[in-house]
Coordinates of N, CA, C and O in Angstrom, one line a residue:
M1182 N -24.3 -23.4 -59.3 CA -23.4 -24.4 -58.9 C -24.0 -25.4 -59.6 O -22.7 -26.2 -60.2
A1183 N -24.9 -25.8 -59.2 CA -26.0 -27.2 -59.8 C -25.8 -27.1 -61.4 O -25.2 -28.5 -61.4
R1184 N -26.1 -26.0 -61.8 CA -26.3 -26.6 -63.3 C -25.1 -26.9 -63.6 O -25.0 -27.7 -65.1
L1185 N -23.5 -25.8 -63.3 CA -22.6 -26.3 -63.9 C -21.6 -28.4 -63.4 O -21.3 -28.1 -64.5
A1186 N -22.3 -28.2 -62.0 CA -21.7 -30.0 -61.8 C -22.3 -30.6 -62.6 O -22.0 -31.3 -62.7
V1187 N -24.1 -30.6 -62.6 CA -24.9 -31.5 -64.1 C -23.9 -31.8 -65.3 O -23.8 -32.8 -65.8
A1188 N -23.5 -30.4 -66.3 CA -22.2 -30.5 -67.1 C -21.0 -30.8 -67.0 O -20.7 -31.9 -67.7
L1189 N -20.3 -30.9 -65.7 CA -19.3 -31.4 -65.8 C -19.5 -32.9 -65.6 O -18.5 -33.6 -66.0
Q1190 N -20.6 -33.4 -65.2 CA -20.7 -34.7 -64.8 C -21.0 -35.7 -66.3 O -20.5 -36.8 -65.9
S1191 N -21.4 -34.6 -67.1 CA -22.0 -36.0 -68.7 C -20.4 -36.1 -68.8 O -20.0 -35.5 -70.2
P1192 N -20.4 -37.5 -69.3 CA -19.1 -38.3 -70.0 C -19.1 -37.7 -71.1 O -20.5 -37.5 -72.0
G1193 N -17.9 -37.1 -71.9 CA -18.1 -36.9 -73.2 C -18.7 -35.0 -73.4 O -18.5 -35.4 -74.1
A1194 N -19.4 -34.3 -72.7 CA -19.8 -33.2 -72.8 C -18.2 -32.2 -73.2 O -18.2 -31.1 -73.9
L1195 N -17.1 -32.1 -72.3 CA -15.9 -31.7 -71.6 C -14.9 -32.3 -72.2 O -13.9 -32.3 -71.1
P1196 N -14.7 -33.1 -73.1 CA -13.7 -33.8 -73.1 C -11.7 -33.3 -73.1 O -11.1 -33.7 -73.2
Q1197 N -12.6 -32.2 -73.8 CA -10.9 -31.3 -74.0 C -11.0 -30.4 -73.2 O -10.1 -29.4 -73.1
L1198 N -11.5 -30.0 -72.3 CA -11.4 -29.0 -71.1 C -9.7 -29.6 -70.2 O -9.6 -30.7 -69.8
Q1199 N -9.1 -28.3 -70.1 CA -8.0 -28.3 -69.6 C -8.1 -27.6 -68.6 O -6.7 -28.2 -67.8
K1200 N -8.6 -26.7 -68.0 CA -8.5 -26.0 -66.9 C -9.9 -25.4 -66.3 O -11.1 -24.6 -67.3
L1201 N -10.0 -25.8 -65.2 CA -11.1 -25.0 -64.7 C -10.8 -23.9 -63.7 O -10.1 -24.8 -62.6
D1202 N -11.1 -23.0 -64.0 CA -10.8 -21.8 -62.6 C -12.1 -21.5 -61.7 O -13.2 -20.0 -62.7
L1203 N -12.4 -21.6 -60.7 CA -13.7 -21.0 -60.3 C -13.3 -20.3 -58.6 O -13.8 -20.3 -57.9
R1204 N -12.1 -19.3 -58.8 CA -11.7 -18.3 -58.4 C -12.9 -18.0 -57.9 O -13.1 -17.4 -58.8
W1205 N -12.8 -17.8 -56.4 CA -13.8 -16.2 -55.6 C -15.2 -16.4 -56.0 O -15.3 -15.5 -56.1
N1206 N -15.8 -17.2 -56.0 CA -17.0 -17.8 -56.5 C -17.9 -17.9 -54.7 O -18.7 -18.5 -56.1
Q1207 N -17.4 -17.7 -54.5 CA -18.2 -18.0 -52.6 C -18.8 -19.5 -53.4 O -20.3 -19.9 -53.0
L1208 N -17.9 -20.7 -53.4 CA -18.8 -22.2 -53.4 C -19.4 -22.9 -52.0 O -20.2 -22.7 -51.8
G1209 N -18.6 -22.2 -51.2 CA -18.2 -22.7 -49.7 C -18.2 -24.6 -49.8 O -18.5 -25.0 -50.8
H1210 N -18.9 -24.8 -49.1 CA -18.7 -26.4 -48.6 C -20.3 -26.8 -50.0 O -20.1 -28.3 -49.8
E1211 N -21.0 -26.6 -49.7 CA -22.4 -27.0 -50.5 C -21.3 -27.0 -52.0 O -21.5 -28.1 -53.0
G1212 N -21.3 -25.5 -52.7 CA -20.6 -25.9 -53.4 C -19.7 -26.5 -54.5 O -19.8 -27.4 -55.2
A1213 N -18.3 -27.0 -52.8 CA -17.3 -27.5 -53.2 C -17.9 -29.3 -53.4 O -17.4 -30.4 -54.0
A1214 N -19.0 -29.6 -52.4 CA -19.3 -31.2 -52.8 C -20.2 -31.4 -53.8 O -20.0 -32.2 -54.4
R1215 N -20.8 -29.7 -55.2 CA -21.8 -30.8 -56.0 C -20.0 -30.8 -56.9 O -20.4 -31.3 -57.6
L1216 N -19.3 -29.5 -56.5 CA -18.2 -30.1 -58.5 C -17.7 -31.2 -57.7 O -17.3 -32.0 -58.7
A1217 N -16.9 -31.9 -56.4 CA -16.8 -33.2 -55.9 C -17.3 -34.2 -56.7 O -17.1 -35.3 -57.3
E1218 N -19.3 -34.4 -56.8 CA -19.8 -35.5 -57.4 C -18.9 -35.2 -58.9 O -19.5 -36.3 -59.4
A1219 N -19.3 -34.4 -59.7 CA -19.1 -34.2 -61.0 C -17.4 -34.4 -61.2 O -16.5 -35.7 -62.1
L1220 N -16.8 -34.2 -60.3 CA -15.3 -34.4 -60.6 C -15.2 -36.1 -60.4 O -14.3 -36.5 -60.9
R1221 N -15.8 -36.8 -59.7 CA -15.2 -38.1 -59.2 C -16.2 -39.2 -60.1 O -16.2 -39.9 -60.6
T1222 N -16.7 -38.8 -61.3 CA -16.8 -39.5 -62.3 C -16.6 -39.4 -63.5 O -15.1 -38.7 -63.6
P1223 N -15.5 -40.9 -63.6 CA -15.0 -41.4 -64.5 C -15.1 -40.9 -65.8 O -16.3 -41.1 -66.1
G1224 N -14.1 -40.5 -66.7 CA -13.9 -40.0 -67.6 C -15.2 -38.8 -68.2 O -15.0 -38.2 -69.0
A1225 N -15.1 -37.9 -67.3 CA -16.2 -36.0 -67.2 C -15.6 -35.6 -67.5 O -15.6 -35.1 -68.6
L1226 N -14.0 -35.5 -67.3 CA -13.3 -34.6 -67.3 C -11.5 -35.6 -67.3 O -10.3 -35.2 -67.2
P1227 N -11.2 -36.0 -68.7 CA -10.4 -36.7 -69.2 C -8.7 -36.1 -68.9 O -7.7 -36.5 -68.8
Q1228 N -9.0 -34.4 -70.2 CA -7.9 -33.9 -70.0 C -7.6 -32.6 -69.1 O -6.9 -32.1 -69.6
L1229 N -8.5 -32.4 -68.0 CA -8.2 -32.0 -67.1 C -6.6 -31.9 -66.3 O -6.6 -32.8 -65.9
Q1230 N -6.0 -30.5 -66.6 CA -5.1 -30.1 -65.5 C -4.9 -29.3 -65.2 O -3.2 -29.8 -64.0
K1231 N -5.8 -28.7 -64.7 CA -5.7 -27.5 -63.7 C -6.4 -26.6 -63.0 O -7.7 -27.2 -64.0
L1232 N -7.0 -27.2 -61.7 CA -8.4 -27.3 -60.7 C -7.7 -26.2 -60.0 O -7.0 -26.4 -58.7
D1233 N -8.4 -24.6 -60.2 CA -8.6 -23.7 -59.5 C -10.0 -23.0 -58.4 O -10.8 -23.0 -59.4
L1234 N -9.3 -23.1 -57.3 CA -11.0 -23.1 -56.4 C -10.8 -22.0 -55.1 O -11.3 -22.2 -54.1
G1235 N -8.9 -21.6 -55.8 CA -8.5 -20.6 -54.5 C -10.3 -19.5 -54.2 O -10.9 -19.1 -54.8
G1236 N -10.2 -19.5 -52.7 CA -10.7 -17.8 -52.6 C -13.0 -18.5 -52.1 O -12.9 -17.5 -52.5
N1237 N -13.1 -19.5 -52.3 CA -13.9 -19.8 -52.2 C -14.7 -20.6 -50.9 O -15.8 -20.7 -50.4
Q1238 N -13.9 -20.4 -50.2 CA -14.4 -21.0 -48.6 C -15.2 -22.4 -48.0 O -16.0 -22.0 -48.1
V1239 N -14.3 -23.3 -49.0 CA -14.7 -24.7 -49.1 C -14.7 -25.1 -47.6 O -15.7 -26.1 -47.4
G1240 N -13.7 -24.4 -46.6 CA -13.3 -25.3 -44.8 C -13.0 -27.0 -45.7 O -12.7 -27.2 -46.4
D1241 N -13.2 -27.3 -44.1 CA -12.9 -28.4 -44.3 C -13.5 -29.4 -44.5 O -13.7 -30.5 -45.4
V1242 N -14.8 -29.2 -44.2 CA -16.3 -30.3 -45.0 C -15.9 -30.5 -46.7 O -16.4 -31.3 -47.1
G1243 N -16.1 -28.6 -47.5 CA -15.8 -28.8 -48.5 C -14.2 -29.3 -49.2 O -14.5 -30.1 -49.9
A1244 N -13.7 -29.2 -48.5 CA -12.3 -30.4 -48.7 C -11.8 -32.0 -48.8 O -11.6 -32.3 -49.6
A1245 N -12.5 -32.1 -47.7 CA -13.1 -33.9 -47.6 C -13.6 -34.1 -48.8 O -13.3 -34.9 -49.3
R1246 N -14.9 -33.5 -48.9 CA -15.3 -33.7 -49.9 C -15.1 -33.5 -51.3 O -15.1 -34.9 -52.1
L1247 N -14.1 -32.8 -52.3 CA -13.1 -32.9 -52.7 C -12.3 -33.8 -52.8 O -11.5 -34.8 -53.6
A1248 N -11.3 -34.1 -51.5 CA -10.8 -35.6 -51.3 C -11.5 -36.9 -52.1 O -10.3 -37.7 -52.5
E1249 N -12.8 -36.6 -51.1 CA -13.6 -38.1 -52.2 C -13.3 -38.7 -53.7 O -13.3 -39.3 -53.8
A1250 N -13.6 -36.8 -54.4 CA -13.2 -37.2 -56.1 C -11.9 -37.6 -56.3 O -12.5 -38.3 -56.9
L1251 N -11.0 -37.3 -55.7 CA -9.6 -37.4 -56.2 C -8.8 -38.4 -55.6 O -8.2 -38.6 -56.7
R1252 N -9.7 -39.0 -54.6 CA -9.1 -39.7 -54.8 C -9.8 -41.4 -55.6 O -9.5 -42.7 -55.3
T1253 N -10.5 -40.7 -56.2 CA -11.6 -41.8 -56.8 C -10.8 -42.2 -58.2 O -10.4 -41.5 -58.8
P1254 N -10.9 -43.3 -58.4 CA -9.4 -43.9 -59.7 C -10.3 -44.0 -60.3 O -11.4 -43.8 -61.2
G1255 N -8.8 -42.7 -61.5 CA -9.0 -42.5 -62.7 C -10.1 -41.6 -63.0 O -10.9 -40.9 -64.3
A1256 N -10.0 -40.2 -61.5 CA -11.3 -39.0 -61.6 C -10.4 -38.6 -62.9 O -11.4 -37.8 -63.5
L1257 N -9.3 -38.3 -62.1 CA -8.7 -37.2 -62.7 C -6.9 -37.3 -63.3 O -6.1 -36.6 -62.0
P1258 N -7.2 -38.3 -64.4 CA -5.9 -38.5 -64.4 C -5.1 -37.6 -65.1 O -3.8 -38.1 -65.4
Q1259 N -5.3 -36.5 -65.4 CA -3.7 -35.5 -66.2 C -3.8 -34.9 -64.9 O -3.4 -33.3 -65.1
L1260 N -4.6 -34.6 -64.1 CA -4.4 -33.3 -63.1 C -3.0 -33.3 -62.7 O -2.3 -33.7 -61.6
Q1261 N -2.7 -32.0 -62.9 CA -1.3 -31.3 -62.5 C -1.0 -30.4 -61.7 O 0.2 -30.7 -60.9
Q1262 N -2.2 -29.6 -61.6 CA -2.0 -27.9 -60.7 C -3.7 -28.5 -60.0 O -4.6 -28.5 -60.1
L1263 N -3.2 -28.7 -58.4 CA -4.8 -27.9 -57.8 C -4.2 -26.8 -56.8 O -3.6 -27.0 -55.6
R1264 N -5.2 -25.9 -56.9 CA -5.0 -24.7 -56.0 C -6.1 -24.5 -54.6 O -7.6 -24.5 -55.6
L1265 N -5.9 -25.1 -54.1 CA -6.8 -24.3 -53.0 C -6.7 -23.4 -51.4 O -6.9 -23.7 -50.7
G1266 N -6.0 -22.6 -52.2 CA -5.2 -21.5 -51.1 C -6.9 -20.4 -51.1 O -7.7 -20.3 -52.2
F1267 N -7.0 -19.8 -49.7 CA -7.8 -19.2 -49.6 C -9.3 -19.6 -48.9 O -10.1 -19.1 -49.1
N1268 N -9.0 -21.0 -48.7 CA -10.5 -21.7 -48.7 C -10.5 -22.3 -46.8 O -11.6 -22.7 -46.7
Q1269 N -10.0 -21.5 -46.0 CA -10.0 -21.7 -45.0 C -10.0 -23.7 -44.4 O -10.8 -24.0 -43.3
V1270 N -9.2 -24.1 -44.9 CA -8.8 -24.8 -45.5 C -7.8 -25.4 -43.4 O -6.7 -24.7 -43.4
G1271 N -8.4 -26.4 -42.7 CA -7.3 -26.5 -41.4 C -7.0 -28.2 -41.3 O -7.2 -28.5 -41.9
D1272 N -6.9 -28.6 -40.6 CA -6.4 -29.7 -39.9 C -6.6 -31.1 -40.3 O -6.5 -31.7 -40.9
E1273 N -7.9 -30.9 -40.1 CA -9.5 -31.9 -40.4 C -9.2 -32.0 -42.0 O -9.1 -33.4 -43.1
G1274 N -9.8 -31.1 -42.9 CA -9.7 -30.7 -44.1 C -8.1 -31.1 -44.8 O -7.8 -32.1 -46.2
V1275 N -7.3 -30.9 -44.7 CA -6.0 -31.4 -44.9 C -5.9 -33.1 -44.9 O -4.8 -33.9 -45.6
A1276 N -6.1 -33.4 -43.6 CA -6.1 -34.8 -43.5 C -6.7 -35.4 -44.6 O -5.9 -36.6 -45.3
R1277 N -7.7 -35.2 -44.5 CA -8.0 -35.7 -45.9 C -7.6 -35.5 -47.0 O -7.9 -36.5 -48.2
L1278 N -7.1 -34.5 -47.2 CA -6.5 -34.2 -48.8 C -5.3 -35.4 -48.5 O -4.7 -36.0 -49.8
A1279 N -4.6 -35.3 -47.6 CA -3.1 -36.1 -47.5 C -4.0 -37.4 -48.0 O -3.2 -37.9 -48.8
E1280 N -5.0 -37.9 -47.1 CA -5.5 -39.6 -47.5 C -5.7 -40.0 -49.2 O -5.2 -40.7 -49.6
A1281 N -6.2 -38.9 -49.6 CA -6.4 -39.0 -51.2 C -5.1 -39.1 -52.2 O -5.2 -39.5 -52.5
L1282 N -4.1 -38.6 -51.4 CA -2.9 -38.2 -52.0 C -2.1 -39.5 -51.8 O -1.3 -39.5 -52.6
R1283 N -2.5 -40.4 -51.0 CA -1.9 -41.4 -50.3 C -2.4 -42.7 -51.1 O -1.8 -43.6 -51.5
T1284 N -3.6 -42.6 -51.7 CA -4.0 -43.2 -52.0 C -3.7 -43.9 -54.0 O -3.0 -43.0 -54.9
P1285 N -3.2 -45.0 -53.9 CA -2.4 -45.2 -55.2 C -3.2 -44.9 -56.3 O -4.8 -45.1 -56.7
G1286 N -2.5 -44.5 -57.4 CA -3.2 -44.0 -58.5 C -4.1 -42.9 -58.3 O -4.7 -42.3 -59.5
A1287 N -4.0 -42.4 -57.4 CA -4.5 -40.7 -57.2 C -3.5 -39.6 -57.8 O -3.2 -39.8 -57.3
L1288 N -4.3 -39.1 -58.7 CA -2.8 -37.6 -59.2 C -1.7 -38.3 -59.3 O -1.4 -36.9 -58.8
P1289 N -1.8 -39.3 -60.4 CA -0.5 -39.8 -60.7 C 0.3 -38.5 -61.1 O 1.6 -38.5 -61.4
R1290 N -0.1 -37.4 -61.5 CA 0.0 -36.3 -62.6 C 0.7 -34.9 -62.5 O 0.8 -34.0 -62.2
L1291 N 0.2 -35.2 -60.9 CA -0.1 -33.9 -60.0 C 1.5 -32.4 -59.5 O 2.5 -33.9 -59.2
K1292 N 1.5 -32.0 -60.0 CA 3.0 -31.0 -60.3 C 2.8 -30.5 -58.8 O 3.4 -29.7 -58.6
E1293 N 1.7 -29.8 -58.8 CA 1.6 -28.5 -58.1 C 0.1 -28.2 -57.0 O -0.7 -29.1 -57.7
L1294 N 0.2 -28.1 -55.8 CA -0.5 -28.4 -54.6 C -0.4 -27.1 -53.7 O 0.7 -27.0 -53.1
D1295 N -1.3 -25.8 -54.4 CA -1.4 -25.3 -53.5 C -2.5 -25.1 -52.4 O -3.8 -25.9 -52.5
L1296 N -1.9 -25.2 -50.9 CA -2.8 -25.0 -50.1 C -2.5 -23.8 -48.8 O -2.4 -23.8 -47.7
G1297 N -1.8 -22.5 -49.9 CA -1.8 -21.3 -49.2 C -2.7 -20.6 -48.7 O -3.8 -20.6 -49.0
Q1298 N -2.4 -20.0 -47.5 CA -3.7 -18.6 -47.1 C -4.6 -19.8 -46.2 O -6.1 -19.3 -46.8
N1299 N -4.3 -20.9 -45.4 CA -5.8 -21.3 -44.6 C -5.7 -21.6 -43.6 O -4.7 -20.5 -43.3
R1300 N -5.9 -23.0 -42.9 CA -5.8 -22.5 -41.3 C -4.5 -23.7 -41.2 O -5.2 -24.5 -39.8
L1301 N -4.2 -24.2 -42.2 CA -3.1 -25.4 -41.8 C -2.2 -25.2 -40.6 O -1.9 -24.5 -40.6
G1302 N -2.0 -25.9 -39.7 CA -1.2 -26.2 -38.3 C -0.6 -27.7 -38.3 O 0.1 -28.3 -39.5
D1303 N 0.1 -28.1 -37.8 CA 1.2 -29.1 -37.5 C 0.7 -30.5 -37.1 O 1.7 -31.6 -38.0
E1304 N -0.8 -30.7 -37.2 CA -1.7 -31.6 -37.6 C -1.7 -32.2 -38.7 O -1.1 -32.6 -39.1
G1305 N -2.2 -30.9 -39.8 CA -1.9 -30.9 -41.0 C -0.7 -30.9 -41.9 O -0.6 -32.4 -42.7
A1306 N -0.3 -30.7 -41.2 CA 1.2 -30.8 -41.6 C 2.1 -32.1 -41.8 O 2.6 -33.0 -42.7
A1307 N 1.7 -32.8 -40.2 CA 1.5 -34.3 -40.3 C 1.3 -35.2 -41.4 O 1.6 -36.3 -41.9
H1308 N 0.3 -34.6 -41.3 CA -1.0 -35.2 -42.4 C 0.1 -35.2 -43.7 O 0.0 -36.5 -44.5
L1309 N 0.2 -34.0 -44.0 CA 1.1 -34.2 -45.6 C 2.8 -35.3 -45.0 O 3.1 -35.9 -46.6
A1310 N 2.9 -34.9 -44.4 CA 4.1 -35.2 -44.0 C 4.6 -37.2 -44.6 O 5.1 -37.6 -44.8
R1311 N 3.0 -37.5 -44.3 CA 2.8 -39.0 -44.3 C 2.2 -39.4 -46.0 O 3.2 -40.2 -46.6
A1312 N 1.4 -38.2 -46.5 CA 1.9 -38.7 -48.2 C 3.0 -37.9 -47.9 O 2.9 -39.1 -49.5
L1313 N 4.0 -37.2 -47.8 CA 4.8 -37.4 -48.8 C 6.1 -38.3 -48.5 O 7.2 -39.0 -49.6
R1314 N 6.1 -39.5 -47.7 CA 6.8 -41.0 -47.0 C 6.1 -41.9 -48.0 O 7.1 -42.6 -48.1
T1315 N 4.7 -41.1 -48.1 CA 4.3 -43.0 -48.9 C 4.9 -42.9 -50.9 O 4.5 -42.0 -51.9
L1316 N 5.6 -43.8 -50.9 CA 6.5 -44.0 -51.9 C 5.4 -44.0 -53.5 O 4.3 -44.7 -52.9
G1317 N 6.2 -42.9 -53.6 CA 5.2 -42.6 -54.9 C 4.3 -41.6 -55.3 O 3.7 -41.2 -56.0
A1318 N 4.0 -41.8 -53.9 CA 2.6 -40.4 -53.8 C 2.7 -39.2 -54.9 O 2.0 -39.1 -55.4
L1319 N 3.5 -39.1 -54.3 CA 4.0 -37.3 -54.7 C 5.5 -36.9 -55.7 O 5.9 -36.2 -55.9
R1320 N 5.7 -38.2 -56.3 CA 7.2 -37.5 -57.0 C 7.0 -37.5 -58.2 O 8.0 -37.1 -58.2
R1321 N 6.0 -36.8 -58.9 CA 5.8 -35.6 -59.2 C 5.9 -34.8 -59.6 O 5.5 -33.3 -60.2
L1322 N 5.9 -34.2 -57.9 CA 5.3 -32.9 -56.9 C 6.7 -32.0 -57.4 O 7.5 -32.1 -57.0
Q1323 N 6.5 -30.6 -57.8 CA 7.5 -29.9 -58.1 C 7.5 -28.1 -57.2 O 8.4 -27.6 -56.8
K1324 N 5.8 -28.1 -56.5 CA 5.3 -27.4 -56.2 C 4.8 -27.8 -54.7 O 3.9 -28.4 -55.1
L1325 N 5.4 -26.7 -53.7 CA 4.3 -27.6 -52.2 C 4.0 -26.1 -51.5 O 4.9 -25.2 -51.3
D1326 N 2.6 -25.3 -52.2 CA 2.8 -23.8 -51.5 C 1.8 -24.8 -50.0 O 0.8 -24.2 -49.6
L1327 N 2.5 -23.9 -48.6 CA 1.6 -23.6 -47.8 C 1.9 -23.0 -47.1 O 1.8 -22.7 -45.5
R1328 N 2.2 -21.4 -47.6 CA 2.4 -19.9 -47.1 C 1.6 -19.9 -46.6 O 0.2 -19.8 -46.6
W1329 N 1.6 -18.7 -45.2 CA 0.1 -18.3 -44.7 C -0.6 -19.4 -43.7 O -1.9 -18.7 -44.1
N1330 N -0.1 -19.9 -43.4 CA -0.9 -20.7 -42.6 C -0.5 -21.0 -40.9 O -0.1 -19.8 -40.6
E1331 N -1.0 -22.1 -40.2 CA -0.8 -21.7 -38.9 C 0.5 -22.6 -38.3 O 0.5 -23.3 -37.0
L1332 N 1.1 -22.9 -39.6 CA 2.4 -23.7 -39.2 C 3.3 -23.7 -37.9 O 3.6 -22.1 -38.5
G1333 N 3.6 -24.7 -37.4 CA 4.5 -24.1 -36.5 C 5.8 -25.1 -36.4 O 5.9 -25.8 -37.5
D1334 N 6.7 -25.2 -35.8 CA 8.6 -25.7 -35.6 C 8.5 -27.5 -35.5 O 8.5 -27.7 -36.8
E1335 N 6.9 -28.0 -35.2 CA 6.6 -29.1 -34.9 C 5.9 -29.9 -36.9 O 6.6 -30.7 -36.6
G1336 N 5.6 -29.0 -37.1 CA 5.0 -29.4 -38.2 C 6.2 -29.3 -39.5 O 6.3 -29.9 -40.1
A1337 N 6.4 -28.4 -39.0 CA 8.1 -27.9 -40.3 C 8.8 -28.9 -39.8 O 9.2 -29.4 -40.5
A1338 N 8.9 -29.4 -38.7 CA 10.6 -30.7 -38.6 C 9.7 -31.5 -39.6 O 10.3 -32.6 -39.8
R1339 N 8.4 -31.7 -39.1 CA 7.8 -33.4 -39.8 C 7.9 -33.3 -41.3 O 7.8 -34.2 -41.7
L1340 N 7.4 -32.5 -41.8 CA 8.0 -31.9 -43.8 C 8.7 -32.2 -43.6 O 9.7 -32.7 -44.7
A1341 N 10.6 -31.1 -42.8 CA 11.3 -31.0 -43.4 C 12.0 -33.7 -43.2 O 12.3 -33.1 -44.0
E1342 N 11.6 -34.0 -41.9 CA 11.6 -35.1 -42.1 C 11.3 -35.8 -43.7 O 12.0 -37.1 -43.9
A1343 N 10.5 -35.9 -43.6 CA 9.1 -36.5 -44.9 C 10.6 -36.1 -45.7 O 10.6 -37.5 -46.5
L1344 N 10.7 -35.0 -46.7 CA 10.8 -34.7 -47.7 C 12.9 -35.1 -47.7 O 13.4 -35.5 -48.1
Q1345 N 13.3 -36.2 -46.4 CA 15.0 -36.5 -46.5 C 14.3 -37.6 -46.8 O 15.0 -38.6 -47.6
T1346 N 13.3 -38.5 -46.5 CA 12.9 -39.5 -47.1 C 13.2 -40.1 -48.9 O 12.3 -39.3 -49.2
P1347 N 14.1 -40.9 -48.7 CA 14.4 -41.2 -49.9 C 13.0 -41.7 -51.9 O 12.1 -42.1 -50.5
G1348 N 13.1 -40.7 -52.6 CA 11.8 -41.0 -53.2 C 10.6 -40.0 -52.8 O 9.2 -40.0 -53.4
A1349 N 10.4 -39.1 -51.3 CA 9.5 -38.5 -50.8 C 8.7 -38.0 -52.1 O 8.0 -37.9 -52.2
A1350 N 9.7 -36.7 -52.5 CA 9.4 -35.7 -53.8 C 10.6 -35.0 -54.4 O 10.8 -34.2 -54.4
P1351 N 10.9 -36.3 -55.2 CA 12.2 -36.2 -56.0 C 12.7 -34.8 -56.9 O 13.0 -34.5 -57.2
R1352 N 11.3 -34.6 -57.3 CA 11.0 -32.8 -57.9 C 11.0 -32.3 -58.2 O 10.3 -30.8 -58.1
L1353 N 10.6 -32.4 -56.3 CA 10.3 -30.6 -55.9 C 11.6 -29.3 -55.7 O 12.4 -29.6 -55.6
Q1354 N 10.6 -28.6 -56.2 CA 12.1 -27.4 -56.6 C 11.8 -26.0 -55.6 O 12.6 -25.7 -55.8
V1355 N 9.8 -26.3 -55.7 CA 9.8 -25.3 -54.6 C 9.0 -25.5 -53.6 O 7.9 -26.3 -53.5
L1356 N 9.0 -25.0 -52.2 CA 8.2 -25.3 -51.1 C 8.8 -24.1 -50.1 O 9.0 -23.3 -50.0
S1357 N 7.1 -23.3 -50.3 CA 6.6 -22.3 -49.8 C 6.2 -22.5 -48.4 O 5.0 -23.3 -48.2
L1358 N 6.9 -21.5 -47.3 CA 6.2 -21.5 -46.4 C 6.6 -19.9 -45.3 O 5.8 -19.8 -44.8
Y1359 N 5.6 -19.1 -46.5 CA 6.7 -18.2 -46.3 C 5.7 -17.7 -45.0 O 4.2 -17.7 -45.8
G1360 N 5.4 -16.3 -44.3 CA 4.1 -15.5 -43.7 C 3.8 -17.1 -41.8 O 3.2 -16.6 -41.8
D1361 N 4.4 -17.7 -42.0 CA 4.3 -18.8 -41.5 C 4.7 -18.9 -40.1 O 5.5 -19.0 -40.1
R1362 N 4.6 -17.9 -39.2 CA 5.0 -16.8 -38.4 C 5.6 -17.4 -36.9 O 5.9 -17.5 -36.4
R1363 N 5.1 -18.9 -37.0 CA 5.4 -19.8 -35.7 C 6.1 -20.7 -36.0 O 6.6 -21.8 -34.6
I1364 N 6.7 -20.8 -37.3 CA 8.0 -21.5 -37.3 C 9.7 -20.7 -36.5 O 9.6 -19.3 -36.9

């Protein structure tokens, strides 16, 4: 991952890269941190639209590092799809990701957020609800995947309340809570 991160970090090296698929590569939190350093370099990946890190066990630590990169102004201006499923991300990691989503100008084109099959609970759902209520933060979001997490009634209620906020996610078409057995 270290060599790939260096290549990704070089402005102009991959100016047309639109999809980065690193699913099931056992990155862990250290690999996620290296990737985050590359992603936060403004201009390094100006056309990146899809980032898939599914199945890499990045955990809360890796999610927090990725969130730092995502909130960097101009880092990923074209990103539309962020997939972080199967990564053992819990409430703390989701809290950091939600903070990034609330940052003005961060991920202005995000249409799909996949946090399925993690360890997201009610506290993490509350953080996502705050991001949804931040006017304009997720105005383009069409799909929110939270399936197979540890979400309960309280978290689902917070998300429902947030989604009722005018302008919260006006383009949302798919909300997946499948398998969240505590609801």
